[in-house]
mmCIF file with all atom_site columns, C-alpha atoms in Angstrom:
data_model
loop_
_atom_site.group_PDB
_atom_site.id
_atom_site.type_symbol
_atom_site.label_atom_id
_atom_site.label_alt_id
_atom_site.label_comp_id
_atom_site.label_asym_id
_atom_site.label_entity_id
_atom_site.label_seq_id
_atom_site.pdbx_PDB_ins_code
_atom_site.Cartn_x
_atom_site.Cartn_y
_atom_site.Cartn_z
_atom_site.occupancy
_atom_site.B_iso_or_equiv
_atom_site.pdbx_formal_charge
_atom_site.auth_seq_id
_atom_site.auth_comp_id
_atom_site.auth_asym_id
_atom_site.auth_atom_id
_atom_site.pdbx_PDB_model_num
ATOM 1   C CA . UNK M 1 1   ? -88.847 -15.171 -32.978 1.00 74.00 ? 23  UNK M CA 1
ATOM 2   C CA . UNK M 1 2   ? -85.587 -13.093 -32.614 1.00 92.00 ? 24  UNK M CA 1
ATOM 3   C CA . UNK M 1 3   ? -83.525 -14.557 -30.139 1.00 96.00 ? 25  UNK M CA 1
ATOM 4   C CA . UNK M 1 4   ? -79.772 -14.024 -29.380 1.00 96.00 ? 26  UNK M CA 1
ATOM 5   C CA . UNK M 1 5   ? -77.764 -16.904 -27.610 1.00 97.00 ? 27  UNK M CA 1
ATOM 6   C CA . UNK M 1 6   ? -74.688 -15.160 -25.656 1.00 97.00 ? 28  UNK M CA 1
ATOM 7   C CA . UNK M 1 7   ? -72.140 -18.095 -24.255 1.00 96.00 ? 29  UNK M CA 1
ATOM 8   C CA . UNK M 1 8   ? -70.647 -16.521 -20.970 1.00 97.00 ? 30  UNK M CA 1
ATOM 9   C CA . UNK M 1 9   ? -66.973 -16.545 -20.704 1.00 95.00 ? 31  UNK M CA 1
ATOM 10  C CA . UNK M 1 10  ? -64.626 -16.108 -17.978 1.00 94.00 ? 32  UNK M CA 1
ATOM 11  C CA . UNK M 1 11  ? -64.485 -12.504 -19.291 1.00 95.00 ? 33  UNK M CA 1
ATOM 12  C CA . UNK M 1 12  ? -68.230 -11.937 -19.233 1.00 94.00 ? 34  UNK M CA 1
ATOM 13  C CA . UNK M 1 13  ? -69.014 -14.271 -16.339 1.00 94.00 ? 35  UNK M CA 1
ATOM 14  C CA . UNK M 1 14  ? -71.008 -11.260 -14.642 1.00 92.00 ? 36  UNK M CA 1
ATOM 15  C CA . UNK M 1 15  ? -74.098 -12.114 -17.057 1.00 93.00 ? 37  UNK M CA 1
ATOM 16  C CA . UNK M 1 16  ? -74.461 -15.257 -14.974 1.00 94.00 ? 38  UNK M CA 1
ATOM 17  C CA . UNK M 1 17  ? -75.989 -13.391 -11.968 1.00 93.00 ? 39  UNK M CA 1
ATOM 18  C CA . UNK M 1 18  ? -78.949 -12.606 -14.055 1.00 92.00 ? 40  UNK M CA 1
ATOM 19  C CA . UNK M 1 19  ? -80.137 -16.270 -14.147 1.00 94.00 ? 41  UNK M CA 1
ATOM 20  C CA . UNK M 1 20  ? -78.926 -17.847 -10.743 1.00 95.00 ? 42  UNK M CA 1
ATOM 21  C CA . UNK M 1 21  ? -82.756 -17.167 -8.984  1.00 95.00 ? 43  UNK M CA 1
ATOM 22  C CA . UNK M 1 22  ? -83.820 -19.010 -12.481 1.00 95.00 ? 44  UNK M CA 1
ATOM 23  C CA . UNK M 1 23  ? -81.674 -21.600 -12.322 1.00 96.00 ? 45  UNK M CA 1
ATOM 24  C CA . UNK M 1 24  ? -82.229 -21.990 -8.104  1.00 96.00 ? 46  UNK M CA 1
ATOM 25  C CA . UNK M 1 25  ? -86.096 -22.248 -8.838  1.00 94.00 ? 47  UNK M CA 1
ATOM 26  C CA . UNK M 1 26  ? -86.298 -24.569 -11.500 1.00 93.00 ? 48  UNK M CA 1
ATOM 27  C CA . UNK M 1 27  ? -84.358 -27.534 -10.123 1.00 94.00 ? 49  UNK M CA 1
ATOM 28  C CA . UNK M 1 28  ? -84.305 -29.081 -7.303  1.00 93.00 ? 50  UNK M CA 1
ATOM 29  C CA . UNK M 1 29  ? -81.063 -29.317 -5.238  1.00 93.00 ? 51  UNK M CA 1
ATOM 30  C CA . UNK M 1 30  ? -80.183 -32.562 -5.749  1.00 94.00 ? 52  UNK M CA 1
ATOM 31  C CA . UNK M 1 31  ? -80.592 -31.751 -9.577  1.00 94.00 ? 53  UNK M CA 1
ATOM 32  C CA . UNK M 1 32  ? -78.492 -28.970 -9.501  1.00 94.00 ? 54  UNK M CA 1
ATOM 33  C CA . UNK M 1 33  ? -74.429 -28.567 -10.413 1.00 94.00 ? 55  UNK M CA 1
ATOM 34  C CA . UNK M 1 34  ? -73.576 -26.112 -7.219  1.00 94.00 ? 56  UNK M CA 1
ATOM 35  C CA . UNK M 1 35  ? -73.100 -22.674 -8.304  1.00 95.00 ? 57  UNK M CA 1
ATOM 36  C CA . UNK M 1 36  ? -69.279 -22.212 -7.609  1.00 95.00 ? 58  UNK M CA 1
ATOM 37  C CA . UNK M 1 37  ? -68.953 -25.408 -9.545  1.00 94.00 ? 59  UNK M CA 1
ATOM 38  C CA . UNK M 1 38  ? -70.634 -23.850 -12.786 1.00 96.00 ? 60  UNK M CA 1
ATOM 39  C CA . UNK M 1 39  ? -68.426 -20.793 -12.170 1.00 96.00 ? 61  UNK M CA 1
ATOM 40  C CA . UNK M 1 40  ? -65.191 -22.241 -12.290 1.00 95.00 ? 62  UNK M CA 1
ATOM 41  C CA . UNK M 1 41  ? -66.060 -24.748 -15.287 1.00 95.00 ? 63  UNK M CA 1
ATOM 42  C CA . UNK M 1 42  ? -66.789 -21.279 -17.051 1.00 96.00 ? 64  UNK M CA 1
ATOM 43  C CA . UNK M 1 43  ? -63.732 -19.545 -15.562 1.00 95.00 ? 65  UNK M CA 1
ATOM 44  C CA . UNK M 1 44  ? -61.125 -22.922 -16.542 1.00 94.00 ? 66  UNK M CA 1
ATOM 45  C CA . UNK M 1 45  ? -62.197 -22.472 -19.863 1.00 90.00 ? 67  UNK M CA 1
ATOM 46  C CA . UNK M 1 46  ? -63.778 -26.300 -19.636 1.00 88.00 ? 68  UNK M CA 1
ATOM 47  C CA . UNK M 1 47  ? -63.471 -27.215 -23.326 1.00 87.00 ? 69  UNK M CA 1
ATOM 48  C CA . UNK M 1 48  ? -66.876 -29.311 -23.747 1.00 93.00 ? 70  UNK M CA 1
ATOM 49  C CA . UNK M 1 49  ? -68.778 -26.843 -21.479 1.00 96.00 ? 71  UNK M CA 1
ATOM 50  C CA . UNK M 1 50  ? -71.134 -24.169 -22.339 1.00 97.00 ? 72  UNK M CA 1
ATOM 51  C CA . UNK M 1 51  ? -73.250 -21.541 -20.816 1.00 98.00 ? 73  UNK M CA 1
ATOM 52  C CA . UNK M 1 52  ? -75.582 -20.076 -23.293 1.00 98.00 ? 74  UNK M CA 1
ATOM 53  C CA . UNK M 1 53  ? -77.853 -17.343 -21.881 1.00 98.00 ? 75  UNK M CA 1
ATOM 54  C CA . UNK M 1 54  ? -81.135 -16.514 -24.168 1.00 97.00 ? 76  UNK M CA 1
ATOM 55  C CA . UNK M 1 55  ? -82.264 -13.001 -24.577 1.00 96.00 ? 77  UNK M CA 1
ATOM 56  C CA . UNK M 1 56  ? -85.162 -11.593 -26.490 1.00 94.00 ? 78  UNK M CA 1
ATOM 57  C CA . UNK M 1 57  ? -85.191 -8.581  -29.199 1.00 93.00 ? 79  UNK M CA 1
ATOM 58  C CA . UNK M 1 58  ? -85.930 -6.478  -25.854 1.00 93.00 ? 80  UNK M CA 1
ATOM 59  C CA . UNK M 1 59  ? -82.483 -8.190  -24.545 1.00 93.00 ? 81  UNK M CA 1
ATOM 60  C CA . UNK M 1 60  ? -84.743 -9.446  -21.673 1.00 93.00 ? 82  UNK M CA 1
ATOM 61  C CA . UNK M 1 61  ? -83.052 -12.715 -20.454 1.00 94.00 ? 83  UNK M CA 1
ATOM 62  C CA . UNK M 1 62  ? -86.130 -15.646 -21.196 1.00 95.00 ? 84  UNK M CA 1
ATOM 63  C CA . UNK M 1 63  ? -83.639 -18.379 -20.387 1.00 96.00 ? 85  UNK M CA 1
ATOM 64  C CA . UNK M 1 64  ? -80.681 -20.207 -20.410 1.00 97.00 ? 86  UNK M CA 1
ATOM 65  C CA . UNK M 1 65  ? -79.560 -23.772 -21.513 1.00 98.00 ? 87  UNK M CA 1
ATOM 66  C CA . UNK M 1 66  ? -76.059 -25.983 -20.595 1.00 98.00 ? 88  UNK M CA 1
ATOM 67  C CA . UNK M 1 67  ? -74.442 -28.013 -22.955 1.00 98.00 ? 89  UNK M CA 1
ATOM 68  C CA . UNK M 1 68  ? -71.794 -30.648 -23.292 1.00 97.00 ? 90  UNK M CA 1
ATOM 69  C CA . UNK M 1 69  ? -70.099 -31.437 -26.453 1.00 95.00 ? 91  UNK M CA 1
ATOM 70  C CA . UNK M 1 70  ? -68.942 -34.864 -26.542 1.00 93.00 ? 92  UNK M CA 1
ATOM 71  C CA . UNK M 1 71  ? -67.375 -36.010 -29.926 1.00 90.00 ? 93  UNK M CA 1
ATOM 72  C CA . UNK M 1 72  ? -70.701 -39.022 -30.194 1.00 91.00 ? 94  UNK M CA 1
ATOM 73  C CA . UNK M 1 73  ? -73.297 -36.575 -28.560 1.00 95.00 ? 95  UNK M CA 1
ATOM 74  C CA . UNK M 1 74  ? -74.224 -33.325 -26.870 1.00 96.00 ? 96  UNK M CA 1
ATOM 75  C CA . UNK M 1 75  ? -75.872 -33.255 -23.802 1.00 97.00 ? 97  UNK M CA 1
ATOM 76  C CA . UNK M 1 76  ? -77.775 -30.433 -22.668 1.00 98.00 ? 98  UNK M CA 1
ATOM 77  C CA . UNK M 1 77  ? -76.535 -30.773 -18.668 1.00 97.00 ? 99  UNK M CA 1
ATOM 78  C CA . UNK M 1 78  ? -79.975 -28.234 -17.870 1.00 97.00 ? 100 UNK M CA 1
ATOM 79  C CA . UNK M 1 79  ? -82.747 -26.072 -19.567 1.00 97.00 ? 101 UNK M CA 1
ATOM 80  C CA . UNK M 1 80  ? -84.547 -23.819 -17.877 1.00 95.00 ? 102 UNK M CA 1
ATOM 81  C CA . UNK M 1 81  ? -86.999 -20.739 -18.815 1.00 94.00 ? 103 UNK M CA 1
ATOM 82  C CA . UNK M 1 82  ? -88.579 -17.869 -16.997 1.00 93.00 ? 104 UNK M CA 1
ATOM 83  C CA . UNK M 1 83  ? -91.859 -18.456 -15.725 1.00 91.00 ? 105 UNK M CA 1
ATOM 84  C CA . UNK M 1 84  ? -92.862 -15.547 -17.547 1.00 91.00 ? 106 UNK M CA 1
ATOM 85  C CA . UNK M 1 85  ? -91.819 -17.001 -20.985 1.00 91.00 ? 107 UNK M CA 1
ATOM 86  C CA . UNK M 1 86  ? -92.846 -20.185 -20.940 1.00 89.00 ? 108 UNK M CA 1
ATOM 87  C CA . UNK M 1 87  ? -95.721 -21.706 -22.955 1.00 88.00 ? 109 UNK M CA 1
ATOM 88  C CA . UNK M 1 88  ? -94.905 -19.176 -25.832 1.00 89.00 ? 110 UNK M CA 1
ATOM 89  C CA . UNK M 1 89  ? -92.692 -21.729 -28.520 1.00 92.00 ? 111 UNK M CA 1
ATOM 90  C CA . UNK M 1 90  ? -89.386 -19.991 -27.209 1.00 94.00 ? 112 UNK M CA 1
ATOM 91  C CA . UNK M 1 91  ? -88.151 -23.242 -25.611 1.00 94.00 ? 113 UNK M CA 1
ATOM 92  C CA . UNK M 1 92  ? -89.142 -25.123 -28.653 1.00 95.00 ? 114 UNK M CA 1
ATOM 93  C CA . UNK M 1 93  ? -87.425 -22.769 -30.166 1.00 95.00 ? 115 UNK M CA 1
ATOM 94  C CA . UNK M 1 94  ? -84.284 -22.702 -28.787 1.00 97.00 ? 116 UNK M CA 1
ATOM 95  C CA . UNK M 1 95  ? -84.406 -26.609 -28.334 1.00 97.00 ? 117 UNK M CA 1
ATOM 96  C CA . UNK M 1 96  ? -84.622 -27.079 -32.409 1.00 96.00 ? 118 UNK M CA 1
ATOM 97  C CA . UNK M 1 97  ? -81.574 -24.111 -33.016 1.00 96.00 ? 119 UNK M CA 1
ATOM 98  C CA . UNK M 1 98  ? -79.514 -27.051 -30.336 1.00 97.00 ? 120 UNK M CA 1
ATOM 99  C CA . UNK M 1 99  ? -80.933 -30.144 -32.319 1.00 97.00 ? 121 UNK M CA 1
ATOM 100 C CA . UNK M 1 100 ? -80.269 -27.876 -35.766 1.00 96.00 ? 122 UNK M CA 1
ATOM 101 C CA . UNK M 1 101 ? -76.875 -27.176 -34.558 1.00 95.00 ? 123 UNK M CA 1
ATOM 102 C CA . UNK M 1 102 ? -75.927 -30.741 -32.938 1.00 95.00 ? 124 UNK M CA 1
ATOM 103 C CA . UNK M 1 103 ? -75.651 -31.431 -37.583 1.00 91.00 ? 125 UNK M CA 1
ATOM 104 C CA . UNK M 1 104 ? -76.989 -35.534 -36.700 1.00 92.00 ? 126 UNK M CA 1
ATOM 105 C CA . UNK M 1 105 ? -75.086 -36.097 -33.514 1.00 95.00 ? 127 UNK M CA 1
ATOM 106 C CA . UNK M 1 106 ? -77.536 -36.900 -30.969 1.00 97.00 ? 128 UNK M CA 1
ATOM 107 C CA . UNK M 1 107 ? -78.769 -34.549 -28.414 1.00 98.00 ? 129 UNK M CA 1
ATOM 108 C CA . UNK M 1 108 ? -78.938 -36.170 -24.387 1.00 98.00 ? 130 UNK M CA 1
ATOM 109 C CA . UNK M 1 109 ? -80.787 -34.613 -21.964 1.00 98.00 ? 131 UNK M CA 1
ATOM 110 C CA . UNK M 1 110 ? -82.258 -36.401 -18.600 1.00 97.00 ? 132 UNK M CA 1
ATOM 111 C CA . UNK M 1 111 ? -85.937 -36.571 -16.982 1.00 96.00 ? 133 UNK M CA 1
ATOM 112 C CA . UNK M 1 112 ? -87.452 -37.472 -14.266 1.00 94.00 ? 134 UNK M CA 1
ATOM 113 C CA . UNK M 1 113 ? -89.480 -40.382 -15.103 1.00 91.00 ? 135 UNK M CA 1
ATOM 114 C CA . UNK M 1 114 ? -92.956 -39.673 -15.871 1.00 87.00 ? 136 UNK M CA 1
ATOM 115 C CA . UNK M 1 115 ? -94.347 -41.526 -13.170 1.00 87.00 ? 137 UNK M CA 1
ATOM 116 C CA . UNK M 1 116 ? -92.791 -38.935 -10.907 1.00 87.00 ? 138 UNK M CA 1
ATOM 117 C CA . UNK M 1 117 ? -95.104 -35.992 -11.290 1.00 84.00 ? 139 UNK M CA 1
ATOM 118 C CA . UNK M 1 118 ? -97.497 -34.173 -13.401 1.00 85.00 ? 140 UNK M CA 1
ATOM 119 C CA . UNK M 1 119 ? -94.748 -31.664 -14.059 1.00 87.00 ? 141 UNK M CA 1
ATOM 120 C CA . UNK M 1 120 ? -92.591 -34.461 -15.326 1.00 88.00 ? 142 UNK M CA 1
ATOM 121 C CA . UNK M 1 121 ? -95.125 -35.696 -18.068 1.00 91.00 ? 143 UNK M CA 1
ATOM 122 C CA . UNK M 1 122 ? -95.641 -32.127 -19.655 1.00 91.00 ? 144 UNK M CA 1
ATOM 123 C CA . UNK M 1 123 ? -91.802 -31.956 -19.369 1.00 92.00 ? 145 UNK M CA 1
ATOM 124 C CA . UNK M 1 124 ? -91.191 -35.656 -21.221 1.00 94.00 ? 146 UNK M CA 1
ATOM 125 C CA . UNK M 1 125 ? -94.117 -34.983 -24.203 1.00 95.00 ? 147 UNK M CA 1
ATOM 126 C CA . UNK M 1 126 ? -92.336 -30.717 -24.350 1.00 95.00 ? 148 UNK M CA 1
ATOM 127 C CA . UNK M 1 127 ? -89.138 -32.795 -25.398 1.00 96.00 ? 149 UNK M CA 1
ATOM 128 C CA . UNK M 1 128 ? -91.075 -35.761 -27.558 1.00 96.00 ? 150 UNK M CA 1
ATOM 129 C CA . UNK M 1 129 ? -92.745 -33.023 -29.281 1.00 95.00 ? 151 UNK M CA 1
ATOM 130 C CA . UNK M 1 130 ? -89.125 -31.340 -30.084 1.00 95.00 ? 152 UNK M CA 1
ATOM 131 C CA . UNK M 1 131 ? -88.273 -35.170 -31.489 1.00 96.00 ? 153 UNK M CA 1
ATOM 132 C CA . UNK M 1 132 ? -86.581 -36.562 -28.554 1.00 97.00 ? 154 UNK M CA 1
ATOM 133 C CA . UNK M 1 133 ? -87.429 -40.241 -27.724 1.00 96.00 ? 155 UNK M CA 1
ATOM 134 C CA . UNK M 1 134 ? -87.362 -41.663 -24.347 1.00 95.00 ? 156 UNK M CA 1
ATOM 135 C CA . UNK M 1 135 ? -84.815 -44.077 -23.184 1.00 94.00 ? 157 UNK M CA 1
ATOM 136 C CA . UNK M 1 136 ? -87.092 -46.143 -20.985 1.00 90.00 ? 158 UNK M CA 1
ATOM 137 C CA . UNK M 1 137 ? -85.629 -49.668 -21.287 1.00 91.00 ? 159 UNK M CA 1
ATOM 138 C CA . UNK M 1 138 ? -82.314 -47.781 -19.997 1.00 94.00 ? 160 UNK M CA 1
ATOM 139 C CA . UNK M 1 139 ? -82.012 -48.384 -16.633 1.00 94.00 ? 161 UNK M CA 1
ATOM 140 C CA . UNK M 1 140 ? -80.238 -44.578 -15.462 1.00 96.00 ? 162 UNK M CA 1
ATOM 141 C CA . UNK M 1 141 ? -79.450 -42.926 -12.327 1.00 95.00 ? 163 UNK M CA 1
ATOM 142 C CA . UNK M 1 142 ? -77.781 -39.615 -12.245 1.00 96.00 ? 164 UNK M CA 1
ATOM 143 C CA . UNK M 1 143 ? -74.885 -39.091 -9.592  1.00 96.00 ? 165 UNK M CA 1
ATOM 144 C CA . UNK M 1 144 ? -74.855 -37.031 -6.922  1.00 95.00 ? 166 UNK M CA 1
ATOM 145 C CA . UNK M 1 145 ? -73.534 -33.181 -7.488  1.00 93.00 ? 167 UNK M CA 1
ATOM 146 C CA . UNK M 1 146 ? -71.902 -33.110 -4.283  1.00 89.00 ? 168 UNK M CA 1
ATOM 147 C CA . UNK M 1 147 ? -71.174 -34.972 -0.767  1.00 90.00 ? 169 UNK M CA 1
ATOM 148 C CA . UNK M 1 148 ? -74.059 -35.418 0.484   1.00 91.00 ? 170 UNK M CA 1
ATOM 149 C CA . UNK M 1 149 ? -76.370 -35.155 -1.593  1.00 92.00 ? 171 UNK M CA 1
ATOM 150 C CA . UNK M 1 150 ? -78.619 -38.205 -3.377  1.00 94.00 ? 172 UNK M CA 1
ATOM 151 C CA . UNK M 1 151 ? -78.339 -40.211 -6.263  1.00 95.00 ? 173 UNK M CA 1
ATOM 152 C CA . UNK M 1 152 ? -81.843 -39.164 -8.396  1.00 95.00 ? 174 UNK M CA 1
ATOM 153 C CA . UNK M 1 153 ? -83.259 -42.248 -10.530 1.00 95.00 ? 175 UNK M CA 1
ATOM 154 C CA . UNK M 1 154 ? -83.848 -39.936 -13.829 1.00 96.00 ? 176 UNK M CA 1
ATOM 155 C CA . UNK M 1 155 ? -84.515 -41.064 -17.680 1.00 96.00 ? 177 UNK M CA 1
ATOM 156 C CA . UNK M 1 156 ? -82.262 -40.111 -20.707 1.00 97.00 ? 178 UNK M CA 1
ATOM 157 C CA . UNK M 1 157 ? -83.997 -38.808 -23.799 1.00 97.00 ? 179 UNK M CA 1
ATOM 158 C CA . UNK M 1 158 ? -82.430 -38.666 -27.469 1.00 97.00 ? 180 UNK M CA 1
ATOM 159 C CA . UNK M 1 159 ? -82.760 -36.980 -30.695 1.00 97.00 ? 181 UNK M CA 1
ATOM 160 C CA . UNK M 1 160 ? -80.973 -40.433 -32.062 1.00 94.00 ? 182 UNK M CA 1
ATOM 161 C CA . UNK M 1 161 ? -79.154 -43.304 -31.298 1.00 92.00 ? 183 UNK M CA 1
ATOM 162 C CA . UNK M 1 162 ? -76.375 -43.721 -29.429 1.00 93.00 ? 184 UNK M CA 1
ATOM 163 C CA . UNK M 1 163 ? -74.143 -46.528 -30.413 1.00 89.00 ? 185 UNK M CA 1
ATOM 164 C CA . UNK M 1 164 ? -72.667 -47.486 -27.131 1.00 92.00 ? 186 UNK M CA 1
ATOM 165 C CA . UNK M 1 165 ? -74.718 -46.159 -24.280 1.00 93.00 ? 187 UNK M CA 1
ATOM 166 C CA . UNK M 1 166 ? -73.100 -47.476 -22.039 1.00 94.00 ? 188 UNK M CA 1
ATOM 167 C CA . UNK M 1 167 ? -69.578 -46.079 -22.421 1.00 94.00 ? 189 UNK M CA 1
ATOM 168 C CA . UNK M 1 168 ? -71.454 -42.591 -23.208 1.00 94.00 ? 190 UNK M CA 1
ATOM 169 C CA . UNK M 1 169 ? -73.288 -42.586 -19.806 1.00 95.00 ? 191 UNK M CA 1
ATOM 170 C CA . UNK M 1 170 ? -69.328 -43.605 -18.157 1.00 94.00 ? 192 UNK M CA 1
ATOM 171 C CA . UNK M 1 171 ? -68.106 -40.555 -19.946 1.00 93.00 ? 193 UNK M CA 1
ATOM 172 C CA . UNK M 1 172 ? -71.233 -38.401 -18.926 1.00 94.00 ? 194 UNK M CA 1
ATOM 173 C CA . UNK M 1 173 ? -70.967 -39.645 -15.517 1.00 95.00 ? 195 UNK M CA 1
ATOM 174 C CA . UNK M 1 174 ? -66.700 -38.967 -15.486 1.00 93.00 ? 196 UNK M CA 1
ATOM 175 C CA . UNK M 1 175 ? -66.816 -35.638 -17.153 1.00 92.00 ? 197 UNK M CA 1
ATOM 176 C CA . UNK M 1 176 ? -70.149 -34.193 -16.310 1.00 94.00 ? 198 UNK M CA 1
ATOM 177 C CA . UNK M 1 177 ? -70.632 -35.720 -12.241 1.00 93.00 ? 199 UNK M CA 1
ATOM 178 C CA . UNK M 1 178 ? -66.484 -36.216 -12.008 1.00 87.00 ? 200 UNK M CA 1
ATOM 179 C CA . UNK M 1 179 ? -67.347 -40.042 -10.985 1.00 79.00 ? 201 UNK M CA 1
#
């Protein structure tokens, strides 16, 4: 498939309003960065930060992924596709071009366990299939976005291993949730 990735920057931070109802619908509040917040990370210039919006050869927008570079791992913060592109290999796609690109530093990302929901198996074998493995002995909750809202109990996944989890998930939760 022909796909382009297009990072938004502060100067092209207008692209962003073409996957906000995406990025609304596909996670739940709790489980979502507030939108001013992911606006000003783009507009600071956030070094580790990234935006990457997914287009098609028709320059349709199919998706759009966040990342976090962190020197021992990236972490892909959320994923999301439109409905109407899912189920087509474009997320596998675009999950192997992040793996590909990651050149052997493990790539994070965080589930909801699988006990949660239908939704959450397909989600948790989607990413074993793209050769993430499930941290499941790893006991992981993911802070709150904001005041008021709760702590989720979630699952880390990873395309390797990550020599001190620990300190990673301090660094995830400093940088990424400012705890």
């Amino acid at each position: 498939m022909e796909l382009k990735y297009i990072v938004v920057t502060k100067e092209s931070i207008a692209l962003l309003d073409s996957v906000r109802s995406v990025y609304m619908d596909s996670f739940p509040e709790e489980e979502r960065r507030p939108w001013e917040s992911i606006v000003a990370l783009i507009e600071s210039g956030a070094p580790f930060f990234k935006f990457i919006i997914v287009q098609n050869k028709d320059n349709e927008n199919v998706g759009f992924y966040t990342l976090w570079r962190f020197p021992e791992a990236r972490y892909i913060e959320h994923f999301a596709m439109k409905p109407a592109f899912r189920g087509n290999g474009i997320g596998t796609e675009i999950i192997s071009k992040i793996i590909a690109e990651a050149d052997n530093i493990p790539v994070v990302i965080e589930v909801e366990p699988a006990d949660s929901s239908d939704q959450a198996s397909a989600r948790i074998r989607f990413y074993e299939k793209a050769g993430f493995t499930a941290m499941i002995d790893y006991e992981y909750i993911q802070p709150p976005y904001a005041k008021g809202l709760p702590e989720v109990p979630m699952m880390l996944m990873s395309t390797g291993l990550i020599t001190d989890l620990d300190m990673f998930v301090l660094q995830l939760h400093t940088l990424v949730y400012n705890k």
